[in-house]
Amino acid sequence: MADVFNWQLGRKMRYRFPEAHPEWQFAAVFNINRCIACQTCSMACKSTWTFSEGQEYMWWNNVETKPYGGYPHQWDVHLLQMLEQVNPGGQTWDAANKDAKTAPYGTYQGMTIFEAAAKQNAGQEALGYLPKDEDWTAPNLYEDTARNGTGDLRRPKPVSLPEHETWFFYLQRICNHCTYPACLAACPRNAIYKRHEDGIVLIDQSRCRGYRKCAEECPYKKPMFRTTTRVSEKCIACYPRIEGADPLSDGVPMETRCMSACVGKIRLQGLARLNSDGTWAEDRSNPLYFLVHVERVALPLYPQFGTGPNVYYIPPRWVPRPYLRQMFGPGVDDAIARYELPSRELTAVLQLFRATRTVIFRYEIQEGPKVRDVTVGGKTWSLYNDTVVGFDKRGREAVRITVMEPFYERPSDRYINSV
Amino acid sequence: MKRLGLTRGRRAALPLGLLVAAVLLAVAGVNPVRSQNPLLVAPAASGKVSTTNLYSSVWDQAPSVDVTLSMQNVTNPMGGGEVATVRARALHDGKRLYILLEWGDSTRDLTLGLTQYGDAAAVEFPRTPGKTVPSFCMGDVAPDRGVNIWQWRAVWQEDIATKQASASIQALHPDMQVDLYPFRNDPVYMTARDVNNLVSIPARTTPIDNLVANQFGTLTDAPQQDVHGLGEWRDGRWRVLLYRDMTQPAGMPSLSPGTTTNVALAVWDGARGNRDGMKSVSSFLDLQIAARTAGGGGLHWGAGQTLALLIGMFGAATVGLFVLIYAVVRPPER
Ligand code: SF4
Ligand code: SF4
Ligand code: SF4
């Protein structure tokens, strides 16, 4: 048992292994505000990795409808409730106790799943539960099966919950390739490892003996047991693409299947360089560093679990704040404020989402003319048509895009039939 | 106050005394550590040991030991303890060692579903028998202090019985919707099978995995899968036979008639969620591979032998004790 530093919580916490951080960390930003739940990402993953027997229920990428949906059903509220039972009323933050590098969201005063497991002393490394078979039915519950309650597994209960009348949003989920993976800590056979080169967390398919402790203790429920091979599998972060080994990648890191397929252009994925204490090394022109550490518009999902998840979310603007604070921590209000009235630089960087499938390691902004001033909430906000240029790992230009969509007006007298 | 301590003379005499006592005890065939353990004797079987009939009368020759099991509470994941005892018997035929385990289990758990686990049982031996007694908790880190584990799994037994090795989710939940399975027979998409994971092999020939470990978290397939056996569930009891050739390649524990080693036992009840460390487990027993007598009838241990051994032990212990007393109470030289 070791004491490790978790910057997302602004403090040290207990973990099975001492700190040993990778050189680079796989990370992504998902802009919840833009997702249309088309599930193209889910299909991109499934049609690449999980279409075989024994993987039927596996959606390494899933998009669920909050607040009532979840895959597996109620994965998050179930665990939140367990945490609450171990440490009643204790899951609070000291949001004032902040530091830009080591405690950007404040200091978490509650218990992580690792600490709760130690308190509970029930033989687990991380507090967790194994979902039931029926929890894996209906991947987008309350979106794809909004009503009906026959007790039939395909139309699962509970069905008496209210429909989404006032607000809802889509939550896109993949494995978080956590800094302190609970799956890895849970594995009694040490079959799970985190790669030094990119922080990707993998289950060694030759070592796993199918104990399902990872499936039980991963808070995000991303390792899944495969009945045909009798071992567990999980999202592999499309590692051949991250390695630049995919034939299409031109030898440089390329975004994963679920990222590059995203129709709503909500996703941007890359690699963050780490310091030896697991904090992100200063990398001002890396778009992920800018979004997570400079603008802080993107926040980790349930940071209080303590695993240090590496997918960061731009929270949905319209959702009640207490709900969002529980889900993304106390950074929510600032993040939404910065997203609603984005800085000139943020406006440009947001254009990089899905502009290329090549991983962008550095961006540059070339200033363009002011387009217009608008008044938002009594404040004046100026829009500029800047150009943002993204560069690949070797420093080659990978993409160039302007804030304003290029606009051409066809002369109406020449194309009468509109063709 | 007088400082407690030994003078140089006594310091020299103490190890000598211990050594003499130890040598004499060893000559007398008594191992003071092992004498604490329950003893499982594997007599030499007269007649063939059936590998198909677990209820054969050949097992009447083997004395049975009811071994107490307890919950594994040394390392995470902790659990088990639901199976209180396992009955163990052992036999050998000069070539192979046979172990027969029996325990009560009201459910026969043969399926690996998402939340279903199978029943299982295992026996564990030191990898260097007679030389070291490693921790019964998966052995120790030192290379010669590892353990060899034979694990029988009910699911593997069922694979062999049904000649198939997989249950798709659709087979477990026939109502679920599946359009098609592309590349159905392409091994690339059965990853664990493609990298020869022992738990994923489709055509199983033995229900028993041969494994090695050097401490928790290190369990690994042994290079050779040469442990065989059979498990049968009857009237709320499992009876499981595990057997292997006693002569083993370097690095694996070789046994022979007349030697003693250790064996620890473990049982998993799938219905209770038992898997991995969540098991009912014993500590090490002594396992004596009895010498084969001329008539091939097994070990004969009579009153004469017992008396001779007792006299030998008593004599040796007395000599050792005298040397010890001399070392401790002799007046210090000034
Ligand atoms: S492809 Fe993009 S927009 Fe569509 S569901 Fe996935 S994340 Fe949302
Ligand atoms: S999300 Fe779960 S499976 Fe993925 S690294 Fe974190 S703990 Fe492991
Ligand atoms: S990163 Fe790759 S493996 Fe992981 S969910 Fe996305 S497509 Fe699937």
mmCIF file of C-alpha atoms in Angstrom, chain B residues 42-268:
data_model
loop_
_atom_site.group_PDB
_atom_site.id
_atom_site.type_symbol
_atom_site.label_atom_id
_atom_site.label_comp_id
_atom_site.label_asym_id
_atom_site.label_seq_id
_atom_site.Cartn_x
_atom_site.Cartn_y
_atom_site.Cartn_z
ATOM 1 C CA ALA B 42 -0.041 -41.863 0.090
ATOM 2 C CA PRO B 43 0.318 -45.633 0.313
ATOM 3 C CA ALA B 44 1.528 -47.601 -2.657
ATOM 4 C CA ALA B 45 -1.633 -48.911 -4.249
ATOM 5 C CA SER B 46 -2.053 -52.588 -4.677
ATOM 6 C CA GLY B 47 -3.851 -52.910 -7.928
ATOM 7 C CA LYS B 48 -4.533 -50.344 -10.601
ATOM 8 C CA VAL B 49 -5.776 -46.904 -9.639
ATOM 9 C CA SER B 50 -8.764 -46.192 -11.832
ATOM 10 C CA THR B 51 -8.717 -42.795 -13.513
ATOM 11 C CA THR B 52 -12.338 -43.082 -14.565
ATOM 12 C CA ASN B 53 -14.067 -44.559 -11.530
ATOM 13 C CA LEU B 54 -13.708 -42.234 -8.577
ATOM 14 C CA TYR B 55 -15.639 -44.624 -6.369
ATOM 15 C CA SER B 56 -13.349 -47.600 -6.994
ATOM 16 C CA SER B 57 -12.468 -49.739 -3.969
ATOM 17 C CA VAL B 58 -8.767 -49.055 -4.558
ATOM 18 C CA TRP B 59 -9.324 -45.923 -2.470
ATOM 19 C CA ASP B 60 -10.145 -48.081 0.569
ATOM 20 C CA GLN B 61 -6.385 -48.533 0.920
ATOM 21 C CA ALA B 62 -5.804 -44.816 1.394
ATOM 22 C CA PRO B 63 -6.269 -43.343 4.858
ATOM 23 C CA SER B 64 -8.464 -40.264 4.647
ATOM 24 C CA VAL B 65 -7.770 -36.984 6.390
ATOM 25 C CA ASP B 66 -10.488 -34.405 6.983
ATOM 26 C CA VAL B 67 -8.711 -31.128 6.460
ATOM 27 C CA THR B 68 -10.062 -27.967 8.016
ATOM 28 C CA LEU B 69 -10.411 -25.060 5.624
ATOM 29 C CA SER B 70 -10.788 -21.410 6.375
ATOM 30 C CA MET B 71 -11.347 -18.132 4.607
ATOM 31 C CA GLN B 72 -8.402 -16.622 2.717
ATOM 32 C CA ASN B 73 -7.812 -13.413 4.659
ATOM 33 C CA VAL B 74 -4.164 -12.679 3.985
ATOM 34 C CA THR B 75 -4.413 -10.617 0.821
ATOM 35 C CA ASN B 76 -7.036 -9.001 -1.399
ATOM 36 C CA PRO B 77 -9.332 -10.237 -2.710
ATOM 37 C CA MET B 78 -10.245 -11.932 0.543
ATOM 38 C CA GLY B 79 -13.108 -14.341 0.836
ATOM 39 C CA GLY B 80 -14.175 -17.951 0.956
ATOM 40 C CA GLY B 81 -14.451 -19.979 4.115
ATOM 41 C CA GLU B 82 -17.857 -21.359 3.247
ATOM 42 C CA VAL B 83 -16.533 -24.887 2.752
ATOM 43 C CA ALA B 84 -15.426 -26.000 6.220
ATOM 44 C CA THR B 85 -13.631 -29.251 5.432
ATOM 45 C CA VAL B 86 -12.334 -31.257 2.552
ATOM 46 C CA ARG B 87 -11.593 -34.965 2.786
ATOM 47 C CA ALA B 88 -8.266 -35.848 1.232
ATOM 48 C CA ARG B 89 -6.796 -39.182 0.263
ATOM 49 C CA ALA B 90 -3.681 -40.023 -1.691
ATOM 50 C CA LEU B 91 -2.210 -43.053 -3.431
ATOM 51 C CA HIS B 92 0.702 -43.768 -5.668
ATOM 52 C CA ASP B 93 1.605 -46.574 -8.007
ATOM 53 C CA GLY B 94 5.343 -45.989 -8.144
ATOM 54 C CA LYS B 95 4.901 -43.848 -11.252
ATOM 55 C CA ARG B 96 2.090 -41.414 -10.533
ATOM 56 C CA LEU B 97 0.743 -39.637 -7.499
ATOM 57 C CA TYR B 98 -3.044 -39.620 -7.167
ATOM 58 C CA ILE B 99 -4.966 -37.263 -4.904
ATOM 59 C CA LEU B 100 -8.670 -37.605 -4.244
ATOM 60 C CA LEU B 101 -10.599 -34.718 -2.734
ATOM 61 C CA GLU B 102 -14.187 -34.739 -1.542
ATOM 62 C CA TRP B 103 -16.344 -31.976 -0.159
ATOM 63 C CA GLY B 104 -19.965 -31.011 0.241
ATOM 64 C CA ASP B 105 -21.475 -28.514 -2.203
ATOM 65 C CA SER B 106 -25.215 -28.358 -2.751
ATOM 66 C CA THR B 107 -24.884 -26.667 -6.156
ATOM 67 C CA ARG B 108 -23.001 -27.810 -9.197
ATOM 68 C CA ASP B 109 -21.610 -24.638 -10.737
ATOM 69 C CA LEU B 110 -20.493 -25.328 -14.284
ATOM 70 C CA THR B 111 -21.089 -22.091 -16.139
ATOM 71 C CA LEU B 112 -19.057 -18.953 -16.510
ATOM 72 C CA GLY B 113 -21.617 -16.219 -17.047
ATOM 73 C CA LEU B 114 -21.015 -12.549 -16.454
ATOM 74 C CA THR B 115 -21.737 -13.044 -12.771
ATOM 75 C CA GLN B 116 -21.530 -16.816 -12.557
ATOM 76 C CA TYR B 117 -18.476 -18.680 -11.359
ATOM 77 C CA GLY B 118 -17.596 -22.342 -11.416
ATOM 78 C CA ASP B 119 -16.678 -24.698 -8.595
ATOM 79 C CA ALA B 120 -13.026 -25.599 -8.336
ATOM 80 C CA ALA B 121 -10.412 -27.292 -6.179
ATOM 81 C CA ALA B 122 -6.663 -27.145 -6.029
ATOM 82 C CA VAL B 123 -3.655 -28.779 -4.452
ATOM 83 C CA GLU B 124 -0.408 -26.925 -3.882
ATOM 84 C CA PHE B 125 3.106 -28.342 -3.460
ATOM 85 C CA PRO B 126 6.486 -26.749 -2.757
ATOM 86 C CA ARG B 127 8.473 -26.628 -5.983
ATOM 87 C CA THR B 128 11.550 -28.069 -4.305
ATOM 88 C CA PRO B 129 10.147 -30.802 -2.099
ATOM 89 C CA GLY B 130 12.113 -31.758 0.977
ATOM 90 C CA LYS B 131 14.448 -28.765 0.655
ATOM 91 C CA THR B 132 12.208 -25.821 1.413
ATOM 92 C CA VAL B 133 8.769 -25.231 2.821
ATOM 93 C CA PRO B 134 7.604 -21.987 1.208
ATOM 94 C CA SER B 135 4.670 -19.961 2.423
ATOM 95 C CA PHE B 136 1.475 -21.844 1.705
ATOM 96 C CA CYS B 137 0.133 -18.484 0.473
ATOM 97 C CA MET B 138 1.272 -18.932 -3.133
ATOM 98 C CA GLY B 139 4.913 -19.497 -2.158
ATOM 99 C CA ASP B 140 7.763 -17.043 -1.688
ATOM 100 C CA VAL B 141 9.734 -14.877 -4.086
ATOM 101 C CA ALA B 142 13.012 -16.849 -3.943
ATOM 102 C CA PRO B 143 13.214 -19.071 -7.025
ATOM 103 C CA ASP B 144 13.532 -22.296 -5.005
ATOM 104 C CA ARG B 145 10.672 -21.332 -2.706
ATOM 105 C CA GLY B 146 7.916 -21.301 -5.277
ATOM 106 C CA VAL B 147 4.874 -23.530 -5.399
ATOM 107 C CA ASN B 148 3.303 -25.778 -7.982
ATOM 108 C CA ILE B 149 -0.503 -25.712 -8.085
ATOM 109 C CA TRP B 150 -2.880 -28.118 -9.756
ATOM 110 C CA GLN B 151 -6.266 -26.513 -10.167
ATOM 111 C CA TRP B 152 -9.295 -28.507 -11.220
ATOM 112 C CA ARG B 153 -12.233 -26.488 -12.532
ATOM 113 C CA ALA B 154 -15.791 -27.755 -12.890
ATOM 114 C CA VAL B 155 -16.183 -25.578 -15.977
ATOM 115 C CA TRP B 156 -13.233 -27.282 -17.675
ATOM 116 C CA GLN B 157 -14.760 -30.648 -16.764
ATOM 117 C CA GLU B 158 -17.993 -29.551 -18.414
ATOM 118 C CA ASP B 159 -16.098 -28.338 -21.501
ATOM 119 C CA ILE B 160 -14.682 -31.826 -21.898
ATOM 120 C CA ALA B 161 -18.040 -33.489 -21.275
ATOM 121 C CA THR B 162 -19.888 -31.317 -23.783
ATOM 122 C CA LYS B 163 -16.970 -31.055 -26.235
ATOM 123 C CA GLN B 164 -17.367 -27.318 -26.478
ATOM 124 C CA ALA B 165 -15.649 -24.527 -24.707
ATOM 125 C CA SER B 166 -17.746 -21.461 -24.892
ATOM 126 C CA ALA B 167 -21.024 -19.893 -24.081
ATOM 127 C CA SER B 168 -21.810 -16.768 -26.050
ATOM 128 C CA ILE B 169 -23.910 -14.155 -24.317
ATOM 129 C CA GLN B 170 -26.628 -15.103 -26.743
ATOM 130 C CA ALA B 171 -26.455 -18.696 -25.559
ATOM 131 C CA LEU B 172 -26.816 -17.495 -21.972
ATOM 132 C CA HIS B 173 -29.620 -15.077 -22.872
ATOM 133 C CA PRO B 174 -31.376 -16.529 -25.906
ATOM 134 C CA ASP B 175 -33.779 -13.586 -26.172
ATOM 135 C CA MET B 176 -31.068 -11.118 -26.975
ATOM 136 C CA GLN B 177 -30.779 -9.733 -30.451
ATOM 137 C CA VAL B 178 -27.719 -10.515 -32.534
ATOM 138 C CA ASP B 179 -27.638 -9.760 -36.260
ATOM 139 C CA LEU B 180 -24.515 -11.574 -37.306
ATOM 140 C CA TYR B 181 -21.080 -12.645 -36.209
ATOM 141 C CA PRO B 182 -18.606 -11.690 -38.903
ATOM 142 C CA PHE B 183 -15.288 -13.584 -39.187
ATOM 143 C CA ARG B 184 -16.691 -16.216 -36.881
ATOM 144 C CA ASN B 185 -13.788 -18.619 -37.011
ATOM 145 C CA ASP B 186 -10.994 -16.124 -37.294
ATOM 146 C CA PRO B 187 -8.785 -16.592 -34.201
ATOM 147 C CA VAL B 188 -7.703 -12.945 -34.327
ATOM 148 C CA TYR B 189 -11.050 -12.024 -32.834
ATOM 149 C CA MET B 190 -10.744 -14.520 -30.000
ATOM 150 C CA THR B 191 -7.790 -12.697 -28.561
ATOM 151 C CA ALA B 192 -7.046 -14.656 -25.416
ATOM 152 C CA ARG B 193 -7.378 -17.898 -27.350
ATOM 153 C CA ASP B 194 -5.095 -16.585 -30.052
ATOM 154 C CA VAL B 195 -2.354 -15.902 -27.504
ATOM 155 C CA ASN B 196 -2.777 -19.401 -26.037
ATOM 156 C CA ASN B 197 -4.210 -18.381 -22.696
ATOM 157 C CA LEU B 198 -4.732 -21.599 -20.786
ATOM 158 C CA VAL B 199 -8.236 -20.606 -19.677
ATOM 159 C CA SER B 200 -9.341 -19.936 -23.263
ATOM 160 C CA ILE B 201 -8.296 -23.083 -25.082
ATOM 161 C CA PRO B 202 -11.210 -24.572 -26.988
ATOM 162 C CA ALA B 203 -10.399 -28.294 -27.071
ATOM 163 C CA ARG B 204 -9.484 -29.160 -23.553
ATOM 164 C CA THR B 205 -7.912 -32.525 -22.764
ATOM 165 C CA THR B 206 -7.622 -32.132 -19.008
ATOM 166 C CA PRO B 207 -9.846 -30.334 -16.526
ATOM 167 C CA ILE B 208 -6.783 -29.408 -14.485
ATOM 168 C CA ASP B 209 -4.446 -26.467 -14.969
ATOM 169 C CA ASN B 210 -0.806 -26.884 -13.960
ATOM 170 C CA LEU B 211 0.417 -23.607 -12.494
ATOM 171 C CA VAL B 212 3.387 -22.129 -10.702
ATOM 172 C CA ALA B 213 3.671 -19.141 -8.384
ATOM 173 C CA ASN B 214 6.260 -17.279 -6.358
ATOM 174 C CA GLN B 215 4.086 -15.177 -4.071
ATOM 175 C CA PHE B 216 0.719 -13.509 -4.560
ATOM 176 C CA GLY B 217 -0.031 -12.110 -7.977
ATOM 177 C CA THR B 218 2.510 -14.247 -9.796
ATOM 178 C CA LEU B 219 0.420 -17.296 -10.691
ATOM 179 C CA THR B 220 1.469 -18.417 -14.155
ATOM 180 C CA ASP B 221 0.914 -21.440 -16.373
ATOM 181 C CA ALA B 222 3.593 -24.087 -15.981
ATOM 182 C CA PRO B 223 5.367 -24.946 -19.217
ATOM 183 C CA GLN B 224 3.871 -28.426 -19.246
ATOM 184 C CA GLN B 225 0.172 -29.213 -18.805
ATOM 185 C CA ASP B 226 0.565 -32.739 -17.526
ATOM 186 C CA VAL B 227 -1.854 -32.950 -14.617
ATOM 187 C CA HIS B 228 -4.903 -35.049 -15.321
ATOM 188 C CA GLY B 229 -8.002 -36.029 -13.446
ATOM 189 C CA LEU B 230 -11.724 -36.015 -13.196
ATOM 190 C CA GLY B 231 -14.434 -34.489 -11.076
ATOM 191 C CA GLU B 232 -17.860 -35.896 -10.385
ATOM 192 C CA TRP B 233 -20.754 -34.415 -8.439
ATOM 193 C CA ARG B 234 -23.047 -36.865 -6.687
ATOM 194 C CA ASP B 235 -25.713 -36.194 -4.080
ATOM 195 C CA GLY B 236 -24.414 -32.839 -2.989
ATOM 196 C CA ARG B 237 -20.740 -33.779 -2.952
ATOM 197 C CA TRP B 238 -17.888 -33.210 -5.346
ATOM 198 C CA ARG B 239 -15.292 -35.922 -5.673
ATOM 199 C CA VAL B 240 -12.236 -34.877 -7.653
ATOM 200 C CA LEU B 241 -9.212 -36.896 -8.697
ATOM 201 C CA LEU B 242 -5.953 -35.209 -9.648
ATOM 202 C CA TYR B 243 -2.905 -37.168 -10.753
ATOM 203 C CA ARG B 244 0.484 -36.704 -12.344
ATOM 204 C CA ASP B 245 3.742 -38.503 -12.975
ATOM 205 C CA MET B 246 5.985 -38.242 -9.930
ATOM 206 C CA THR B 247 9.132 -37.822 -12.019
ATOM 207 C CA GLN B 248 9.168 -34.273 -13.252
ATOM 208 C CA PRO B 249 11.485 -32.119 -15.382
ATOM 209 C CA ALA B 250 13.875 -29.746 -13.615
ATOM 210 C CA GLY B 251 12.088 -26.946 -11.824
ATOM 211 C CA MET B 252 8.979 -28.975 -11.080
ATOM 212 C CA PRO B 253 8.627 -31.039 -7.933
ATOM 213 C CA SER B 254 9.743 -34.619 -8.462
ATOM 214 C CA LEU B 255 8.587 -37.138 -5.893
ATOM 215 C CA SER B 256 9.400 -40.735 -5.272
ATOM 216 C CA PRO B 257 8.342 -43.478 -2.884
ATOM 217 C CA GLY B 258 9.836 -42.929 0.531
ATOM 218 C CA THR B 259 9.904 -39.137 0.336
ATOM 219 C CA THR B 260 7.900 -36.550 2.164
ATOM 220 C CA THR B 261 6.641 -33.234 0.861
ATOM 221 C CA ASN B 262 3.852 -30.821 1.686
ATOM 222 C CA VAL B 263 0.461 -30.234 0.216
ATOM 223 C CA ALA B 264 -2.097 -27.503 0.816
ATOM 224 C CA LEU B 265 -5.699 -27.704 -0.353
ATOM 225 C CA ALA B 266 -8.253 -25.172 -1.570
ATOM 226 C CA VAL B 267 -11.881 -25.322 -2.622
ATOM 227 C CA TRP B 268 -13.981 -22.747 -4.468
#
